[in-house]
Tab-separated table of C-alpha atoms in Angstrom:
chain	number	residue	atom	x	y	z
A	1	UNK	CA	13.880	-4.648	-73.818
A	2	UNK	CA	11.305	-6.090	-76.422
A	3	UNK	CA	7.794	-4.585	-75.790
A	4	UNK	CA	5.309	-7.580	-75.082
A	5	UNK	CA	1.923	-8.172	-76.450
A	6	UNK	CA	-0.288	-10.949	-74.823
A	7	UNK	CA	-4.324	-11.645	-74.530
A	8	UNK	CA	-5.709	-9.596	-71.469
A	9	UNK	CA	-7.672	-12.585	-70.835
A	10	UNK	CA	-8.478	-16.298	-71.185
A	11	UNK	CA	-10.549	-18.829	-70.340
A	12	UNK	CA	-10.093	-22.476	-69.477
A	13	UNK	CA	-12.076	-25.523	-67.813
A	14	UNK	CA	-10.047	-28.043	-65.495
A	15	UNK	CA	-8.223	-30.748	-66.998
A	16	UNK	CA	-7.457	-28.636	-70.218
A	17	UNK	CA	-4.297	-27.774	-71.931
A	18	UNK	CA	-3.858	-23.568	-72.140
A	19	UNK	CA	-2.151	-22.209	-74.357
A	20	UNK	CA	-1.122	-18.326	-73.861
A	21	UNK	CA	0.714	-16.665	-76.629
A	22	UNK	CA	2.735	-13.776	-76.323
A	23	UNK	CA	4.314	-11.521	-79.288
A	24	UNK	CA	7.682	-9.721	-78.710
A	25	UNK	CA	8.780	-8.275	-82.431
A	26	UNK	CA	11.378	-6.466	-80.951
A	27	UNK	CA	13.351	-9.184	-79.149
A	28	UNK	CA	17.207	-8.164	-79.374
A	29	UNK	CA	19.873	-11.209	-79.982
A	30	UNK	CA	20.471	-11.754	-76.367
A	31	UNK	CA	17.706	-11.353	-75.293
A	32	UNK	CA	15.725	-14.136	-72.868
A	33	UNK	CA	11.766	-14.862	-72.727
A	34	UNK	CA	10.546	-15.471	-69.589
A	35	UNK	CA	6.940	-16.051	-67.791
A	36	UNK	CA	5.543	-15.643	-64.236
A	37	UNK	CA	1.964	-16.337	-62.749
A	38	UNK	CA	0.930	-14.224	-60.046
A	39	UNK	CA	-2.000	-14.868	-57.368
A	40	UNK	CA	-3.866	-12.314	-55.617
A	41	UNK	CA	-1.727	-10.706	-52.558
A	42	UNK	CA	1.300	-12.614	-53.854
A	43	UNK	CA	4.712	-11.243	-55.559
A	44	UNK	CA	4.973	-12.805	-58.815
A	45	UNK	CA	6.320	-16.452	-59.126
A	46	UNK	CA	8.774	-17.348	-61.497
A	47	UNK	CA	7.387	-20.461	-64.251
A	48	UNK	CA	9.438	-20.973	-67.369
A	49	UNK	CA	12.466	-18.827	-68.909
A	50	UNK	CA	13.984	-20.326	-72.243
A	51	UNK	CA	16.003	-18.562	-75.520
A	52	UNK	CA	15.074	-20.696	-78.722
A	53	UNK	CA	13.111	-23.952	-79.368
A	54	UNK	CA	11.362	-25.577	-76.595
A	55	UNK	CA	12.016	-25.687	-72.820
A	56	UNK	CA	9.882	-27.833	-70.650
A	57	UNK	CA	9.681	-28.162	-66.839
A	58	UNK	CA	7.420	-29.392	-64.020
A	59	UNK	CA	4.857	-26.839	-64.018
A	60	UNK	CA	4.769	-26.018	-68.011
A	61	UNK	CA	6.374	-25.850	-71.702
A	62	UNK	CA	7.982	-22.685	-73.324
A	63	UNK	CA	7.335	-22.810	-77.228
A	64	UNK	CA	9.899	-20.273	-78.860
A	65	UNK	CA	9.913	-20.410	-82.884
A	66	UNK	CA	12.670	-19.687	-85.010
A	67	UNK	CA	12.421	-16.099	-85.424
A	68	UNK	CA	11.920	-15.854	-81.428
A	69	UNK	CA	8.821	-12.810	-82.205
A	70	UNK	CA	6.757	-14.801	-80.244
A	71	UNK	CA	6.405	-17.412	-77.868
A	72	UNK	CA	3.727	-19.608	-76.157
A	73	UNK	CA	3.578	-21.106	-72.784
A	74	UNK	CA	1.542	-24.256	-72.422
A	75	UNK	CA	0.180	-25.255	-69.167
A	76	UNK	CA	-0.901	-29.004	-69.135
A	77	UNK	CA	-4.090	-30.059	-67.317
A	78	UNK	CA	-4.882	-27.116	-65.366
A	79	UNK	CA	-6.953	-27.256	-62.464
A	80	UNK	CA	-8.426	-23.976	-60.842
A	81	UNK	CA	-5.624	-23.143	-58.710
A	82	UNK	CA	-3.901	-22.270	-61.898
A	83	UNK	CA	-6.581	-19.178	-62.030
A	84	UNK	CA	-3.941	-16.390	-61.723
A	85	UNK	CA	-2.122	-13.669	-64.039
A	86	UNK	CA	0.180	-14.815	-66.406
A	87	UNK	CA	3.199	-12.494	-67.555
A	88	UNK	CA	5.590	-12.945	-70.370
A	89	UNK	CA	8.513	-10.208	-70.068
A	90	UNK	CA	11.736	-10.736	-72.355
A	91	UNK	CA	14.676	-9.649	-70.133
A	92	UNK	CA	18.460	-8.868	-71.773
A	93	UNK	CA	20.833	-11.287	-69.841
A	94	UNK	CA	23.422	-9.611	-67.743
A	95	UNK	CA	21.243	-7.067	-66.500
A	96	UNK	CA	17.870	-9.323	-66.043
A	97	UNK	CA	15.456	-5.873	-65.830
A	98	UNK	CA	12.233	-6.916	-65.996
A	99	UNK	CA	9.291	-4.479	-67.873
A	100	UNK	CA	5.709	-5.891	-67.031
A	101	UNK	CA	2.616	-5.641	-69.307
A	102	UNK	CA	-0.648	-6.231	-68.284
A	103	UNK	CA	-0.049	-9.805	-68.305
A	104	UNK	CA	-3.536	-12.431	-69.297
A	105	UNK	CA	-5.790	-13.061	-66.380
A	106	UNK	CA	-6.443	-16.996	-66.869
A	107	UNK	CA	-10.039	-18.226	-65.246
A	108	UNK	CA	-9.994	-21.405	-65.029
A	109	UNK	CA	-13.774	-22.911	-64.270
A	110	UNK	CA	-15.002	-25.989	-62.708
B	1	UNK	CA	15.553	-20.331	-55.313
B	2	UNK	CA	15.906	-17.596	-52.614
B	3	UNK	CA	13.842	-16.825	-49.455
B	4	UNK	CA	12.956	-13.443	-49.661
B	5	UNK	CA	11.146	-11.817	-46.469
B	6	UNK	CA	10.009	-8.464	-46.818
B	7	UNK	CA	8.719	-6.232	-43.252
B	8	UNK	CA	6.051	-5.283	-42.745
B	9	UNK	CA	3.513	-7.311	-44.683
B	10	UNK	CA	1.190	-4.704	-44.756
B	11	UNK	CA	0.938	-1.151	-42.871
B	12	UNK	CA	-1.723	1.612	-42.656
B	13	UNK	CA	0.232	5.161	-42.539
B	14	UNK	CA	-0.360	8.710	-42.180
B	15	UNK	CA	-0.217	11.556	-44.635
B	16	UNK	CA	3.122	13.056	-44.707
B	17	UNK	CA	4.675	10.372	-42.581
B	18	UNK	CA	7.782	7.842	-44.317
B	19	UNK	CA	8.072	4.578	-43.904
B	20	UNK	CA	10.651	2.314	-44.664
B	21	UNK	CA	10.334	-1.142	-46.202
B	22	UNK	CA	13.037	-4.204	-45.515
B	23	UNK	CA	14.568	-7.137	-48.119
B	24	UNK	CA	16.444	-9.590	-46.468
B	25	UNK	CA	17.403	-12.644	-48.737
B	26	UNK	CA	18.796	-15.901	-47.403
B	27	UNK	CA	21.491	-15.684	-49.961
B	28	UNK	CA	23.847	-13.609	-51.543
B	29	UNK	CA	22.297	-12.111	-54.900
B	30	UNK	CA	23.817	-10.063	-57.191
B	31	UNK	CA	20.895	-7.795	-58.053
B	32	UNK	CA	17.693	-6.526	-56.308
B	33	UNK	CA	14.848	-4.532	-57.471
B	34	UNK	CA	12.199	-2.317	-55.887
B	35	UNK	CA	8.823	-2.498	-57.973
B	36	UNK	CA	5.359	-0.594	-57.647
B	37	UNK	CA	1.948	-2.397	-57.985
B	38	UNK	CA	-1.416	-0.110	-57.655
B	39	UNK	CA	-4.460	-1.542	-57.294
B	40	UNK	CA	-5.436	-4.457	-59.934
B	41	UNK	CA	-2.647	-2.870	-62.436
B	42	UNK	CA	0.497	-4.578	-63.217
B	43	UNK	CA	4.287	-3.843	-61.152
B	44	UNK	CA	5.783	-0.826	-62.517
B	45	UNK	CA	9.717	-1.090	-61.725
B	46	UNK	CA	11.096	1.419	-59.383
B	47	UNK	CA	14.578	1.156	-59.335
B	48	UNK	CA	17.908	-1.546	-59.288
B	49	UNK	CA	19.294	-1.561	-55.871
B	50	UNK	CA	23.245	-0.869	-56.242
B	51	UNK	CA	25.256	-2.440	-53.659
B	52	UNK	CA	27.358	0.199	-52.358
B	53	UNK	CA	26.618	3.040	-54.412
B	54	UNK	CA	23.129	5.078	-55.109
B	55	UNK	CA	20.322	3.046	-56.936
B	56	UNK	CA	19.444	3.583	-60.720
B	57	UNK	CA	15.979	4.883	-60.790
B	58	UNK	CA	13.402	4.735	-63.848
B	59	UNK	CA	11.783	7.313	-65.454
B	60	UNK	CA	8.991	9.153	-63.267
B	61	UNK	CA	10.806	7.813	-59.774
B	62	UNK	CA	13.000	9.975	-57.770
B	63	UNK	CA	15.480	9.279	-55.062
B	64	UNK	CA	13.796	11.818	-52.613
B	65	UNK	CA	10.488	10.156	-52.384
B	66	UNK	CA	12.270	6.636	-52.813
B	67	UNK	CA	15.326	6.544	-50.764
B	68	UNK	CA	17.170	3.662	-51.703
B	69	UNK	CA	19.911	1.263	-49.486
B	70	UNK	CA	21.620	-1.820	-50.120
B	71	UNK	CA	24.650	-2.210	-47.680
B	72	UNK	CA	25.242	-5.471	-48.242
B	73	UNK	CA	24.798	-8.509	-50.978
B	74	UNK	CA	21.384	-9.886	-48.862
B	75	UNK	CA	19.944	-6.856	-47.483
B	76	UNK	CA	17.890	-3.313	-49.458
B	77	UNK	CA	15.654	-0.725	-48.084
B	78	UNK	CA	12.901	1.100	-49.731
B	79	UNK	CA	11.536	4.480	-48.036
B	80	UNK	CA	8.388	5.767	-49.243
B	81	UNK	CA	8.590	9.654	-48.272
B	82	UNK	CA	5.737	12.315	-47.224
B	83	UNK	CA	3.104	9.897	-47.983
B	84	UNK	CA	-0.221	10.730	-49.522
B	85	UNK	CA	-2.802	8.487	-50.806
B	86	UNK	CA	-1.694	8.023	-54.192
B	87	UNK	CA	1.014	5.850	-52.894
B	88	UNK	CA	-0.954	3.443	-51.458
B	89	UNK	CA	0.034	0.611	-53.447
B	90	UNK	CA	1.763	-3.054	-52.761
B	91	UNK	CA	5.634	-2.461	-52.771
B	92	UNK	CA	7.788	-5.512	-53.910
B	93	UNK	CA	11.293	-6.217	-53.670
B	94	UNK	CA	13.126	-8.984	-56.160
B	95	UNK	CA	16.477	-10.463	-56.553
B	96	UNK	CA	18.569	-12.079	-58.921
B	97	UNK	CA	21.184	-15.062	-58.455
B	98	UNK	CA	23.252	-14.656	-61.111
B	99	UNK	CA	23.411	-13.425	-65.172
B	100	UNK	CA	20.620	-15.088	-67.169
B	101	UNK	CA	19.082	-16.280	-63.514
B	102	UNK	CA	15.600	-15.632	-63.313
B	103	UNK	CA	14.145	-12.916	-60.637
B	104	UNK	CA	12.551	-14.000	-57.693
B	105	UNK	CA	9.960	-11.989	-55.805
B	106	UNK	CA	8.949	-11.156	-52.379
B	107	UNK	CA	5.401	-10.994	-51.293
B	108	UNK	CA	5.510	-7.397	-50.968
B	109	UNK	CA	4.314	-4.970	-48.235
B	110	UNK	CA	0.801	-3.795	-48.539
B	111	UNK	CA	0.648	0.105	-47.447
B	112	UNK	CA	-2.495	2.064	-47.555
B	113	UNK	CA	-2.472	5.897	-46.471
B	114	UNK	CA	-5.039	7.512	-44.870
């Protein structure tokens, strides 16, 4: 499992695009890239999980270059209920064990 | 994605006293995992509930403080042990569908000891 490095913090005004950026030099060949939010008193919530290129969904985009050392997700337009902690975790498939940094606390302000 | 329902949502304990925390999932799963959160830090994994056989545990976790079940492809217990205050923490339990499926997360059970 890749060791993650990502901002401890960030932040945003509503209606802006955020982009959080996470480094993972270590990735192994099979391994996936994957990113939760999680709110206060909540488990964390599953947002975007991709392998190469881009993966887009409902809630954000996954940006995963070439060399896969890093990756960014994007979160359109956010609003302040997007105010929450945002992990990126890389996770080897077939065994999907899950190592979590300290994440990036995202304030988003009025 | 799966319903996961962890019990209790929260529970205030005694020193010394164990208490044991339920996963039930609406669906079968092929893995679940027991993780750790403290106070405004980040989860720290526990260990992979093994249907059938004894859980893996990581590094710094024991099975004798963290008594482990899964009898079934839906269903894992976690027992925290002879409680003292440093285990006061949010306890969470995950699962996962299938290879390369993401995890999905419970909303933990909040226990404070007195």
């Amino acid at each position: 499992l890749a060791k993650t490095t990502q901002p401890i913090s960030m932040d945003s005004y509503e209606g802006q695009e955020v982009n959080i950026t996470c480094s993972h030099n270590n990735i192994a060949t099979n391994d996936y890239i994957t990113w939760y939010q999680q709110f206060p008193s909540q488990g964390p919530r599953f947002i975007i999980q991709g392998y190469k290129t881009k993966v887009t969904n409902e809630v954000a985009s996954l940006f995963i270059p070439a060399d896969r050392k890093s990756s960014t997700l994007s979160l359109p337009r956010v609003s302040l209920s997007d105010t929450a902690v945002y992990y990126c975790l890389t996770f080897s498939g077939g065994y999907n064990k899950l190592i979590f940094g300290a994440g990036t606390r995202l304030a988003v302000h009025p | 994605s799966a319903v996961i329902s962890q019990k209790p949502s929260r529970d205030i304990c005694q020193r010394g006293t164990s208490l044991t925390i339920q996963c039930q999932v609406d669906s079968q799963v092929t893995m679940m995992f027991w993780y750790r959160q403290q106070p405004g830090q980040s989860l720290t994994l526990i260990a992979t509930a093994n249907q059938g056989s004894e859980a893996t545990y990581e590094s710094g976790f024991v099975i004798d403080k963290f008594p482990i079940s899964r009898p079934n492809l839906t269903f894992s217990t976690l027992t925290v042990s002879n409680m003292s205050p440093e285990d006061s923490s949010i306890y969470l339990c995950s699962v996962v569908g299938g290879d390369n499926q993401p995890q999905h997360f419970g909303d933990g059970t909040r226990l404070s000891i007195l």
